[in-house]
mmCIF file of C-alpha atoms and ligand atoms in Angstrom:
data_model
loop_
_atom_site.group_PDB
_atom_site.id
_atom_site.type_symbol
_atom_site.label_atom_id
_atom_site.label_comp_id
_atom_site.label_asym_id
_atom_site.label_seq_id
_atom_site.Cartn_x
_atom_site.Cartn_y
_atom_site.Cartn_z
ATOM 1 C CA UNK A 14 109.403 115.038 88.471
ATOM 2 C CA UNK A 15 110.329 112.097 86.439
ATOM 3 C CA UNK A 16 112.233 109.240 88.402
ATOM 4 C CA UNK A 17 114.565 107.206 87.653
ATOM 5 C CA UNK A 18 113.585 103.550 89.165
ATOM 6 C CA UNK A 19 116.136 100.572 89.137
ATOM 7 C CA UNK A 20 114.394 97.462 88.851
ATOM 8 C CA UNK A 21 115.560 94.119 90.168
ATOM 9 C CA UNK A 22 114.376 90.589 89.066
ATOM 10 C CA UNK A 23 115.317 87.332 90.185
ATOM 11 C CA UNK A 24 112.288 85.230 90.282
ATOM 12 C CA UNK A 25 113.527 82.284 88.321
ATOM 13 C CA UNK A 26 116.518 81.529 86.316
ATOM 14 C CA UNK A 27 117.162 84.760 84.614
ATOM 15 C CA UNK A 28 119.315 87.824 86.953
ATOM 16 C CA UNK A 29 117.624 91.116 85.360
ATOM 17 C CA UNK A 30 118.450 95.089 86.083
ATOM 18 C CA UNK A 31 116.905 97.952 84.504
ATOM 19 C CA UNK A 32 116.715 101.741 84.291
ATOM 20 C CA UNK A 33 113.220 102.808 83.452
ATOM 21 C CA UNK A 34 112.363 106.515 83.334
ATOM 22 C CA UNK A 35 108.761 107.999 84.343
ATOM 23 C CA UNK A 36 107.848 104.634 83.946
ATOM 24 C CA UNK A 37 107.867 104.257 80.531
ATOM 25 C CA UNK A 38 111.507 105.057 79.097
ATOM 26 C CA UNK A 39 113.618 102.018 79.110
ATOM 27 C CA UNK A 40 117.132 103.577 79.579
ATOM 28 C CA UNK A 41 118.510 99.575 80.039
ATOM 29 C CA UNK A 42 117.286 96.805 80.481
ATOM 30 C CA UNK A 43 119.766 93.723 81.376
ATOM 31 C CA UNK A 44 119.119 90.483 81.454
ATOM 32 C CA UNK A 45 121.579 87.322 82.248
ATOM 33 C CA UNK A 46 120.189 83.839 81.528
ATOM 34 C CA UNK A 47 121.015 80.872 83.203
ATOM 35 C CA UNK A 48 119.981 78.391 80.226
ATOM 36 C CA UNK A 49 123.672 76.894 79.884
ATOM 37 C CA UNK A 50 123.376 75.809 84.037
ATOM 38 C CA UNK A 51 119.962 74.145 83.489
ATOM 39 C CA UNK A 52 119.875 72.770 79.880
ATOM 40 C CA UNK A 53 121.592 70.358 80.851
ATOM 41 C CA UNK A 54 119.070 69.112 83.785
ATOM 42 C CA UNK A 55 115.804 69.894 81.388
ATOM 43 C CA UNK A 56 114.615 72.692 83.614
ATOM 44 C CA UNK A 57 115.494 74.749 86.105
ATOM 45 C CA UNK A 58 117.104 73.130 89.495
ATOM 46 C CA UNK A 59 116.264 76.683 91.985
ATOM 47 C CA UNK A 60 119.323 75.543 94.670
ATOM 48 C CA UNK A 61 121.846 75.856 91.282
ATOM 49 C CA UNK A 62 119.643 79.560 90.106
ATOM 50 C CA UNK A 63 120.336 81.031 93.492
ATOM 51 C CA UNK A 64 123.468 80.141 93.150
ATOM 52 C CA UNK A 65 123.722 81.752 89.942
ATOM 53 C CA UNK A 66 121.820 84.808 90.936
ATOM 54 C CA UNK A 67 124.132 85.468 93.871
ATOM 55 C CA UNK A 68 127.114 85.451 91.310
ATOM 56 C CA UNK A 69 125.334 87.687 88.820
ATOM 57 C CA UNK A 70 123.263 90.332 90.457
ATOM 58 C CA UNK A 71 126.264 92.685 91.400
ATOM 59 C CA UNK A 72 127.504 93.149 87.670
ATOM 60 C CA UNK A 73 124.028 92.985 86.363
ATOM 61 C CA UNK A 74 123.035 95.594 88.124
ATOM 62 C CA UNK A 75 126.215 97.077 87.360
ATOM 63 C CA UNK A 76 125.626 96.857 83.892
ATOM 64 C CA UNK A 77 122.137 98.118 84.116
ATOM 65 C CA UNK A 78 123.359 101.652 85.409
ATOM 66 C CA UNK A 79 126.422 102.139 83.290
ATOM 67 C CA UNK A 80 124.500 101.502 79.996
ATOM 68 C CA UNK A 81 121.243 104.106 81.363
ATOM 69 C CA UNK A 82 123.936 106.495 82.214
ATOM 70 C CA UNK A 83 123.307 106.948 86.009
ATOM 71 C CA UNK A 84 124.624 106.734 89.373
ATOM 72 C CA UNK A 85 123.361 105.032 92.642
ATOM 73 C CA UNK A 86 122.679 108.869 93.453
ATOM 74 C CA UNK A 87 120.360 109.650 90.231
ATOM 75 C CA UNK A 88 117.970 107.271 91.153
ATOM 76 C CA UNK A 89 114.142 107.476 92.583
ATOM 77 C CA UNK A 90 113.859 104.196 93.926
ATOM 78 C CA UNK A 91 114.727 100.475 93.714
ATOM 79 C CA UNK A 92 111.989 98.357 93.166
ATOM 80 C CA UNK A 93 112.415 94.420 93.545
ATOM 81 C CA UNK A 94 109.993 91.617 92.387
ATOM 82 C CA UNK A 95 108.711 90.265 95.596
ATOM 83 C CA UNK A 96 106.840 87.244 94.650
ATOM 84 C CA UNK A 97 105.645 84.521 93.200
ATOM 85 C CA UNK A 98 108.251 82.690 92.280
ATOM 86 C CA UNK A 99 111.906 80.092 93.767
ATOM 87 C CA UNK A 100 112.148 81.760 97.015
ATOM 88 C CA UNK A 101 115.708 80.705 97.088
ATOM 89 C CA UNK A 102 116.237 83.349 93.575
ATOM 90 C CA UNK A 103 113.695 85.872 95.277
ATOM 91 C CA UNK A 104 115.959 86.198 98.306
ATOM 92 C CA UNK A 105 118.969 87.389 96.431
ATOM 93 C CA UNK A 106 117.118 90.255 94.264
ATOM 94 C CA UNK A 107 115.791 91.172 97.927
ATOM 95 C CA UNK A 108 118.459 91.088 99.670
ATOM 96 C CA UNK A 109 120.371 92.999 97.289
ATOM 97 C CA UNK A 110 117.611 95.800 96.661
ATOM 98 C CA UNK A 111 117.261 96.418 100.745
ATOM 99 C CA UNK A 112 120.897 96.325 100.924
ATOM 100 C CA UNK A 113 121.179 99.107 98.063
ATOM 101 C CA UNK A 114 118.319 101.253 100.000
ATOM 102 C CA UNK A 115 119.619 101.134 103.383
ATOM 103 C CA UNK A 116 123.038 102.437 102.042
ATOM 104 C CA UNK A 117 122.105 104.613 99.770
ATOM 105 C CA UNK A 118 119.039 106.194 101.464
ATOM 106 C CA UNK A 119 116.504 105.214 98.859
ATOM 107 C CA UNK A 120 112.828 104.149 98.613
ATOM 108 C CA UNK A 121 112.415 100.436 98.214
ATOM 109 C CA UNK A 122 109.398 99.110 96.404
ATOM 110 C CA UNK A 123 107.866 95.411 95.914
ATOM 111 C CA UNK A 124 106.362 94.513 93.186
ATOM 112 C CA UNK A 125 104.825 91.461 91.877
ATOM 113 C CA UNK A 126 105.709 89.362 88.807
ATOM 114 C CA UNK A 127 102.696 89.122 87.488
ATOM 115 C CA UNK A 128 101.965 92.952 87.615
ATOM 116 C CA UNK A 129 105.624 92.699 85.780
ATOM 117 C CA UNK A 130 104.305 91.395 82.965
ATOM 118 C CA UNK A 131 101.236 92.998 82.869
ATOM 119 C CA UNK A 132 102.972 96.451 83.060
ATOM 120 C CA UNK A 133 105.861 95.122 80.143
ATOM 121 C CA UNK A 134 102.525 95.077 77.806
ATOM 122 C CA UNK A 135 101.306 98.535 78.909
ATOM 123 C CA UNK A 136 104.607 100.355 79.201
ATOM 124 C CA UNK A 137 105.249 99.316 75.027
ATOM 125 C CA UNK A 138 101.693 100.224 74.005
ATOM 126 C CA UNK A 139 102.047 103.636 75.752
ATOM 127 C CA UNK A 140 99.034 102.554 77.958
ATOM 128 C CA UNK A 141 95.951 100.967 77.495
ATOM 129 C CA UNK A 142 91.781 100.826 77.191
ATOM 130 C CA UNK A 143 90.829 100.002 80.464
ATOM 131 C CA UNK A 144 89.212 98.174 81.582
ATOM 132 C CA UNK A 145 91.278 95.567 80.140
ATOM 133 C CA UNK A 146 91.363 91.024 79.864
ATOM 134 C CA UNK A 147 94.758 90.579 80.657
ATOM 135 C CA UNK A 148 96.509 87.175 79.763
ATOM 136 C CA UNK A 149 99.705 86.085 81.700
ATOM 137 C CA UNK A 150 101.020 83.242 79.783
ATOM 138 C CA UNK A 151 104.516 81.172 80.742
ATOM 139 C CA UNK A 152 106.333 78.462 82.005
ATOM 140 C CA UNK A 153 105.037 79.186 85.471
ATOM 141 C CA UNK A 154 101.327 80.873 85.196
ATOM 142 C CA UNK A 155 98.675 80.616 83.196
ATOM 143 C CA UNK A 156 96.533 83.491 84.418
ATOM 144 C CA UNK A 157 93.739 85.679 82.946
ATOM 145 C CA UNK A 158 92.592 88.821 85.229
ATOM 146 C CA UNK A 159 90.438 91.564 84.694
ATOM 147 C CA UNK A 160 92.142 95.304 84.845
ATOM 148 C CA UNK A 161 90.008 98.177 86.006
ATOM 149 C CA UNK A 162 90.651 101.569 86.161
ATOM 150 C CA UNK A 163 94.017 102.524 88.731
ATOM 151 C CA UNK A 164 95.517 99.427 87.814
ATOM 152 C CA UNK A 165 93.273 96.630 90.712
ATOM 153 C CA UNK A 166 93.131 93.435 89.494
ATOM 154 C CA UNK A 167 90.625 90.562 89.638
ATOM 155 C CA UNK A 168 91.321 86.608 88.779
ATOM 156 C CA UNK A 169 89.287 85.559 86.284
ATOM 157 C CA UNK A 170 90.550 82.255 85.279
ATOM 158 C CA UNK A 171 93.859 80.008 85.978
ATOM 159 C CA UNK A 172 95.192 76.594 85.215
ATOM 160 C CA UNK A 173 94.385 73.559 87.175
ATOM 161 C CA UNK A 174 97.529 71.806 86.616
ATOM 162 C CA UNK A 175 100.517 72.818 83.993
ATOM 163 C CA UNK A 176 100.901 76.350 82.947
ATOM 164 C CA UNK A 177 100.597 76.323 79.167
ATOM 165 C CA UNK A 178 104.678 77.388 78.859
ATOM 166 C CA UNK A 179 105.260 73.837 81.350
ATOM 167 C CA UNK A 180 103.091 71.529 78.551
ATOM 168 C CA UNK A 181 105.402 73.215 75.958
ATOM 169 C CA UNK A 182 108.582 72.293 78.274
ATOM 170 C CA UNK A 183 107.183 68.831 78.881
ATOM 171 C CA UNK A 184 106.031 67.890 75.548
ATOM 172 C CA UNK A 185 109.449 69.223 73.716
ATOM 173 C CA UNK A 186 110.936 67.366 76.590
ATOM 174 C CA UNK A 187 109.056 63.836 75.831
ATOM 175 C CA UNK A 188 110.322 64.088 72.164
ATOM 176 C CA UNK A 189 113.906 64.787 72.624
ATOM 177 C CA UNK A 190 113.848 68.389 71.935
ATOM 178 C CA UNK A 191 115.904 70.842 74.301
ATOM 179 C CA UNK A 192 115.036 73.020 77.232
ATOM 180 C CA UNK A 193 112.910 75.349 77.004
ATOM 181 C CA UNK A 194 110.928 73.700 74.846
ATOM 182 C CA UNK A 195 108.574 76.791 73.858
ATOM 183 C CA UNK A 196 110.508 78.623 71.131
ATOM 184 C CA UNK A 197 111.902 75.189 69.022
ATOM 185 C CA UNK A 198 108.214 73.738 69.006
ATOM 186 C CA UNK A 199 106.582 76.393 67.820
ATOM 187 C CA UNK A 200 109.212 76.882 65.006
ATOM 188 C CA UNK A 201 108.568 73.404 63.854
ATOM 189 C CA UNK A 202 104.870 73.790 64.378
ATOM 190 C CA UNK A 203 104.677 75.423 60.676
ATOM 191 C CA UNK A 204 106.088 72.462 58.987
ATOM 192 C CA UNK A 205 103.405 70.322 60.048
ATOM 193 C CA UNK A 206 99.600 69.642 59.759
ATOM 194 C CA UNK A 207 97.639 70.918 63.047
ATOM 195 C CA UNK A 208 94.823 68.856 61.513
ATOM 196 C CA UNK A 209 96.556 65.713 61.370
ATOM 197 C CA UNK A 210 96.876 64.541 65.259
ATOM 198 C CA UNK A 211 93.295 64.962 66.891
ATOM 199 C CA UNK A 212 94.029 65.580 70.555
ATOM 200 C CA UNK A 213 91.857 66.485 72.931
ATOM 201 C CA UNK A 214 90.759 69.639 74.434
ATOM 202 C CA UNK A 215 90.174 70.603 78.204
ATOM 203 C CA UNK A 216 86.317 70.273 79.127
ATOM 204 C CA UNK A 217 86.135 72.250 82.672
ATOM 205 C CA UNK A 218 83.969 71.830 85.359
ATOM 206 C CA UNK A 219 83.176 74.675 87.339
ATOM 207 C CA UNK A 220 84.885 77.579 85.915
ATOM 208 C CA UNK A 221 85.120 77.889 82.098
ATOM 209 C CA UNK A 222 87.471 80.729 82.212
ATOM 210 C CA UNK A 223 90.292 78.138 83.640
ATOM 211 C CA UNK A 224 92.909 75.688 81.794
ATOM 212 C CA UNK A 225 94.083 72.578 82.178
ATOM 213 C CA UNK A 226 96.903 71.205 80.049
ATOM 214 C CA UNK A 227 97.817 67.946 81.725
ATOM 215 C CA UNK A 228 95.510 66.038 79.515
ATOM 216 C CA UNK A 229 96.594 67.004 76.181
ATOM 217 C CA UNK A 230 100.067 66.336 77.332
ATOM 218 C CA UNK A 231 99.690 62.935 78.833
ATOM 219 C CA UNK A 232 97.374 62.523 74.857
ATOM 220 C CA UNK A 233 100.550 63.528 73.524
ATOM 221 C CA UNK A 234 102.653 60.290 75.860
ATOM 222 C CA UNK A 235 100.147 58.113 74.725
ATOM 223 C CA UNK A 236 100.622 59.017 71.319
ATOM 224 C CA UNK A 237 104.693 58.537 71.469
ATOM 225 C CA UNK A 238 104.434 55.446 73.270
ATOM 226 C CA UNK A 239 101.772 53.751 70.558
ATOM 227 C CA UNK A 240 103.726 54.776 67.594
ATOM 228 C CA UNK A 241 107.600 53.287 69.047
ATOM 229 C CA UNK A 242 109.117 56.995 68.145
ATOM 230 C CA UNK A 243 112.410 56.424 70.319
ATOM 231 C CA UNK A 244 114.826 55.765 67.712
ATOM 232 C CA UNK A 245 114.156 59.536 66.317
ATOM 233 C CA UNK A 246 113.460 60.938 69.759
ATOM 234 C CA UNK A 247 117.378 59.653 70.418
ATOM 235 C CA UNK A 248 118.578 61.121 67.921
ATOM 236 C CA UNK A 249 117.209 64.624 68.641
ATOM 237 C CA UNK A 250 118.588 64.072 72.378
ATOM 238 C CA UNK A 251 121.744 63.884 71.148
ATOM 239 C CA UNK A 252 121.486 66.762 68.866
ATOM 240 C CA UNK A 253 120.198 69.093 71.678
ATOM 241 C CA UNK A 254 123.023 68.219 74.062
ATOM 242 C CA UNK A 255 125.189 70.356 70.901
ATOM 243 C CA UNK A 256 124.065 73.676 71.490
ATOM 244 C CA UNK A 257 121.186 75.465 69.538
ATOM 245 C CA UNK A 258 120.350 73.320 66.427
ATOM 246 C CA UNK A 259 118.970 75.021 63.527
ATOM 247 C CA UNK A 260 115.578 73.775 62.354
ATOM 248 C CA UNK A 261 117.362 72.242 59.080
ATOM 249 C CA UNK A 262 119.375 70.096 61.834
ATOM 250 C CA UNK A 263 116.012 69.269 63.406
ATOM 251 C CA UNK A 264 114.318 68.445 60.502
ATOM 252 C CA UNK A 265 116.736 65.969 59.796
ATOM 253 C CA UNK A 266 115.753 64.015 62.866
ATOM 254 C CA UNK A 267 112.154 64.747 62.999
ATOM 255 C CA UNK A 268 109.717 63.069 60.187
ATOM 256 C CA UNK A 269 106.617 64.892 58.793
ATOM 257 C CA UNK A 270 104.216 62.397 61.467
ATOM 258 C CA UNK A 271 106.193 63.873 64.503
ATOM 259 C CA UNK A 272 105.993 67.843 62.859
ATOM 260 C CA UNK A 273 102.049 66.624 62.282
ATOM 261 C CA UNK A 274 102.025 66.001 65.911
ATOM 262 C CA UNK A 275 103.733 69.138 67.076
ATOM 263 C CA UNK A 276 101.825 71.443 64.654
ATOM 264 C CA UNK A 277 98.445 69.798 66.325
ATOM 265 C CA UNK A 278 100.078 70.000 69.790
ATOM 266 C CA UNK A 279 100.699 74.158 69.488
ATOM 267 C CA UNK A 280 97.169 74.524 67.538
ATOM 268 C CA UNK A 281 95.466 73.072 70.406
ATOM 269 C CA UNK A 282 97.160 74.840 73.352
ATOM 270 C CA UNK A 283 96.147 78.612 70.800
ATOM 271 C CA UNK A 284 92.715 76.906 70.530
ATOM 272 C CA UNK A 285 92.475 76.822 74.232
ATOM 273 C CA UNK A 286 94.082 80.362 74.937
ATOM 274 C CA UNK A 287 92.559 82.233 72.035
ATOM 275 C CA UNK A 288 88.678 80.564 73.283
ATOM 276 C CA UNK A 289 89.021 81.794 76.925
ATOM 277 C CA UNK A 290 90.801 85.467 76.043
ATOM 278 C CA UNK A 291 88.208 86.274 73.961
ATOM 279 C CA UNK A 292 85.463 84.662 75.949
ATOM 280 C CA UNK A 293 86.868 86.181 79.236
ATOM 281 C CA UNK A 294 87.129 89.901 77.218
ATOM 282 C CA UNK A 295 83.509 89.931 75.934
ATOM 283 C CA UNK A 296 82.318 88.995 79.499
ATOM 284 C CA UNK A 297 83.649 91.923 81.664
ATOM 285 C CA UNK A 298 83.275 94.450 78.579
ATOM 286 C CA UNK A 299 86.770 94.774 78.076
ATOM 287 C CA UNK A 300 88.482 97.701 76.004
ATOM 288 C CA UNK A 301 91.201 96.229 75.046
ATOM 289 C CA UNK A 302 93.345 92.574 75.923
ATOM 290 C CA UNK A 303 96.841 92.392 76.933
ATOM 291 C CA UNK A 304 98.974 89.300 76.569
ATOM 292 C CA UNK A 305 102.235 88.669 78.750
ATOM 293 C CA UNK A 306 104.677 86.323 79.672
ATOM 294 C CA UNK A 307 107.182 84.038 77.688
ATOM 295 C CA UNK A 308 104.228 82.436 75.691
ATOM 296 C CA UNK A 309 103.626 85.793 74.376
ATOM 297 C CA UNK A 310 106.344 85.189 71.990
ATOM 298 C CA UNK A 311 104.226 82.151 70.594
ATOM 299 C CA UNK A 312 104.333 83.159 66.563
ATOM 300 C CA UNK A 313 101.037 81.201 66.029
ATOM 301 C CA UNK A 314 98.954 82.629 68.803
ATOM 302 C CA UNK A 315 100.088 86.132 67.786
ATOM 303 C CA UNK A 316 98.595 84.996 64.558
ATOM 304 C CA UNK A 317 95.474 83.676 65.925
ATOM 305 C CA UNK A 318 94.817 86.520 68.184
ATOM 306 C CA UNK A 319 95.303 88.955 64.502
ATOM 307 C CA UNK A 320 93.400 86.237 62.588
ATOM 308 C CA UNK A 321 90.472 86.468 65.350
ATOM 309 C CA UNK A 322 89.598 90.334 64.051
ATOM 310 C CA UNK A 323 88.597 90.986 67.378
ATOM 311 C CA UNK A 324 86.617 93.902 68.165
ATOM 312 C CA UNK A 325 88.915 95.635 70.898
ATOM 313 C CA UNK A 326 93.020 95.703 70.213
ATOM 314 C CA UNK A 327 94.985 92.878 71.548
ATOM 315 C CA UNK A 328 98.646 93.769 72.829
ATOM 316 C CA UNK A 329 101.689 92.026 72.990
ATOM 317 C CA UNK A 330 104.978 92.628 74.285
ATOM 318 C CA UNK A 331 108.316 92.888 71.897
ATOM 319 C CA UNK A 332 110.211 89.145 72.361
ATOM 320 C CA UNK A 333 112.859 90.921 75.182
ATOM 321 C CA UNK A 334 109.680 92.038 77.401
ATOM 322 C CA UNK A 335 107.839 89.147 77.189
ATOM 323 C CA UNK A 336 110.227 86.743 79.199
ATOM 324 C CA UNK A 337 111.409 87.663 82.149
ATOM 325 C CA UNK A 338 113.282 91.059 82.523
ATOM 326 C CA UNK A 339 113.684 93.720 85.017
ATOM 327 C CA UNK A 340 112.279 96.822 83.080
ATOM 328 C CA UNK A 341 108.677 95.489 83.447
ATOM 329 C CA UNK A 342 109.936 95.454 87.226
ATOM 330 C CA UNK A 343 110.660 99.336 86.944
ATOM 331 C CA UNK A 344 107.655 99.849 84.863
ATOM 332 C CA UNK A 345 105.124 98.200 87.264
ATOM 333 C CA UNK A 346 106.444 100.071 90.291
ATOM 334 C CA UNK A 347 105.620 103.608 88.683
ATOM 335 C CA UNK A 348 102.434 103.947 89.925
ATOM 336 C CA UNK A 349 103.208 102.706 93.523
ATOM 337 C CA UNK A 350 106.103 105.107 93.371
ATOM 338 C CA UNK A 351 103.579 107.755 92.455
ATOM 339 C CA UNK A 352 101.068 106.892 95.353
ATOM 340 C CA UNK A 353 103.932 106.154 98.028
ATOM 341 C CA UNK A 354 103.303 102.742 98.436
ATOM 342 C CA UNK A 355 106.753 101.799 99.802
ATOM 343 C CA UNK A 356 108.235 98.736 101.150
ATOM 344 C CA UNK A 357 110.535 98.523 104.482
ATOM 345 C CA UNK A 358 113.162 96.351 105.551
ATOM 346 C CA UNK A 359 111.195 93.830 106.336
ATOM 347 C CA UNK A 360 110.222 92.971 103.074
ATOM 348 C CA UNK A 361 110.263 89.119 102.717
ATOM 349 C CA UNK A 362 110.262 86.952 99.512
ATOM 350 C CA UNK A 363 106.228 85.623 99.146
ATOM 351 C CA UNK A 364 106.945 82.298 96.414
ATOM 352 C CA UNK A 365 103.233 81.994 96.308
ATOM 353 C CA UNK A 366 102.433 85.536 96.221
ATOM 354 C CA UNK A 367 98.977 86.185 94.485
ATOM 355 C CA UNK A 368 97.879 89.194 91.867
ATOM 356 C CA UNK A 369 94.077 88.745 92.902
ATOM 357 C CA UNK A 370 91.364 86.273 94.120
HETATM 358 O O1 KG4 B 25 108.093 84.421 81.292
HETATM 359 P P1 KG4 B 25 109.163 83.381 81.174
HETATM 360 O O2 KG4 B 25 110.517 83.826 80.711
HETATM 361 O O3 KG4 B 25 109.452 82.709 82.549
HETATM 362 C C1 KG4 B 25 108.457 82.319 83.432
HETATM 363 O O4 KG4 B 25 108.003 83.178 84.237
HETATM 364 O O5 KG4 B 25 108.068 81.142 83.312
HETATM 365 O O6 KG4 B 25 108.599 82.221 80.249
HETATM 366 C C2 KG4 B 25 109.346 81.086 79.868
HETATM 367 C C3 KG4 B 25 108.400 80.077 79.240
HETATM 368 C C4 KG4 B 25 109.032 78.720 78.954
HETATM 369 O O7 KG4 B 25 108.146 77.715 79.399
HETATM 370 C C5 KG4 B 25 109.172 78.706 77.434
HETATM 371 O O8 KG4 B 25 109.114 77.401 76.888
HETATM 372 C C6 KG4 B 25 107.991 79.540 77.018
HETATM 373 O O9 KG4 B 25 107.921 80.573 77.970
HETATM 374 N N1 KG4 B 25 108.161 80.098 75.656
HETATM 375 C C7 KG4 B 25 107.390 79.761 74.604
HETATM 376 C C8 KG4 B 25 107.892 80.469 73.479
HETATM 377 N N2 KG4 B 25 108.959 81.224 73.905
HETATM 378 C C9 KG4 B 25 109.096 80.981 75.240
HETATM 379 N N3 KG4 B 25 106.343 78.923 74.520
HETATM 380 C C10 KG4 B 25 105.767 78.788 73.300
HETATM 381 N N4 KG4 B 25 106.198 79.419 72.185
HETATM 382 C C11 KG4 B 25 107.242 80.267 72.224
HETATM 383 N N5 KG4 B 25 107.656 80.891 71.129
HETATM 384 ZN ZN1 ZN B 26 107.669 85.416 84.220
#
């Protein structure tokens, strides 16, 4: 039999439905952002997301069925991200998904964000070498973890402070750019010279296989605040406040020593990535890598990780699966769906839920 699973995601600011079949067959996938609410405050504010969630989730959800083509009836089971994440946003998928089950008579499964992403990867490639170095990359984890076989997971490595999608947020925030910071950055990045800025890199202590990004952004303070950049960082405040400025409109405001500086900024944070994923994947013997989350998108470390000729396949997701969406949701509960591994009523929203130890 091939089920039809509804997935539900409201961990942070985007409301997200989806129809995946057998696990693999995206019939929808919706997605609602809530970028125009929290712009504006340079990040998200969770009581204003749940908010927003509670006004979305019924016609996103709506949405998600009408464009897959099915009814309430058709499906297998609804499967809800559980954790981490705001637990003011979790609550509302939640609520909504036991809601759904109890009336409708259906299976309810939890999944986990992280497995989310993981599974976005794996769904697109049509599965993967296990074992596998898996890389969860945003603006709220920084996470590598070892796949075995039947899908168990163990930590490998995390960050100590930011998450390498938060130093992209900050930094773009510190020089006047908009929120999120990730995706203008790392267009500019190509303008400049990585070479030109030296900034440091993360020694660790302990655990090589973890990050820490706090010091190459307070570098990257110290390196605003000795060169007297505000005029040009005022300017690009005001042109963020206008919408979605076009990198001609930003490269109006932004001379070549600032581009130098973002260009170094982005090569360091691949630097740091690329070293671990590849350090990580030789040391459990993995058969392939799997990189997830909204730095996934990251154009130069999709170019370092094909410039690295590595010796097993690294996958990424398409731009729509690597931020957050629901159909990774749906994907990741296939297997649990499979084994029986059902939730209750008393499912609860876990912010700091954890993948592995
Ligand atoms: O996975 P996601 O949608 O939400 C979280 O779970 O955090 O990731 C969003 C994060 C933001 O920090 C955003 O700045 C970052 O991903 N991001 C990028 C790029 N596109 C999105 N960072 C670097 N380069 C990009 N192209
Ligand atoms: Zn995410």
């Amino acid at each position: 039999m091939s089920p039809l699973i509804l997935g539900i995601e409201t961990s942070c600011d985007e409301t997200a439905a989806a129809v995946v079949e057998d696990g693999a067959r995206v019939r929808s996938s919706i997605v609602a952002s809530q970028l125009d609410t929290h712009g504006k405050y340079g990040g998200v504010v969770p009581e204003l997301a749940s908010r927003e969630h509670l006004r979305a989730i019924v016609p996103v959800v709506r949405e998600a069925l009408e464009q897959a083509g099915v009814a309430l009836g058709d499906l297998g089971a609804v499967a809800v991200t559980e954790g981490p994440g705001l637990v003011g946003s979790l609550l509302v998928g939640i609520t909504y998904a036991k809601a759904l089950c109890f009336a409708k008579g259906l299976p309810l499964i939890a999944v986990n964000h992280l497995e989310g992403h993981i599974h976005a990867v794996v769904m697109e490639a049509g599965g993967v070498e296990l074992p596998a170095l898996a890389l969860v990359v945003s603006g709220g984890h920084t996470h590598l973890f070892e796949v075995s076989e039947a899908f168990s997971y163990r930590l490998l490595g995390r960050t100590r402070d930011d998450a390498a999608g938060e130093a992209y947020d900050k930094v773009a925030k510190l020089l006047g750019f908009g929120y999120p910071g990730g995706p203008v950055l790392d267009r500019l990045a190509r303008y400049g010279n990585p070479r030109r800025c030296p900034l440091p890199t993360a020694r660790m202590k302990g655990n090589a296989l973890d990050f820490s990004f706090s010091g190459l952004k307070t570098a990257v303070l110290r390196w605003v605040e000795a060169r007297g950049m505000q005029d040009e960082i005022a300017a690009r405040r005001v042109l963020a406040r206008h919408g979605a400025p076009t990198d001609d409109e930003w490269l109006a405001v932004t001379p070549e020593a600032t581009l130098d500086l973002i260009a170094s900024f982005q090569t360091t944070v691949i630097t740091e990535i690329m070293r671990r994923v590849l350090a990580a994947a030789g040391e459990i013997g993995a058969r392939s890598a799997i990189v997830s989350g909204g730095v996934a998108c990251n154009r130069g470390l999709r170019e370092a990780a094909a410039a690295a000729r590595a010796a097993i396949p690294i996958h990424f997701p398409s731009p729509g699966l690597s931020t957050d969406n629901a159909a990774m949701i749906a994907a990741a509960a296939q297997n649990k769906y499979l084994r029986g591994e059902f939730a209750d009523l008393t499912l609860a929203a876990r912010a700091n839920l954890t993948l592995a130890h």
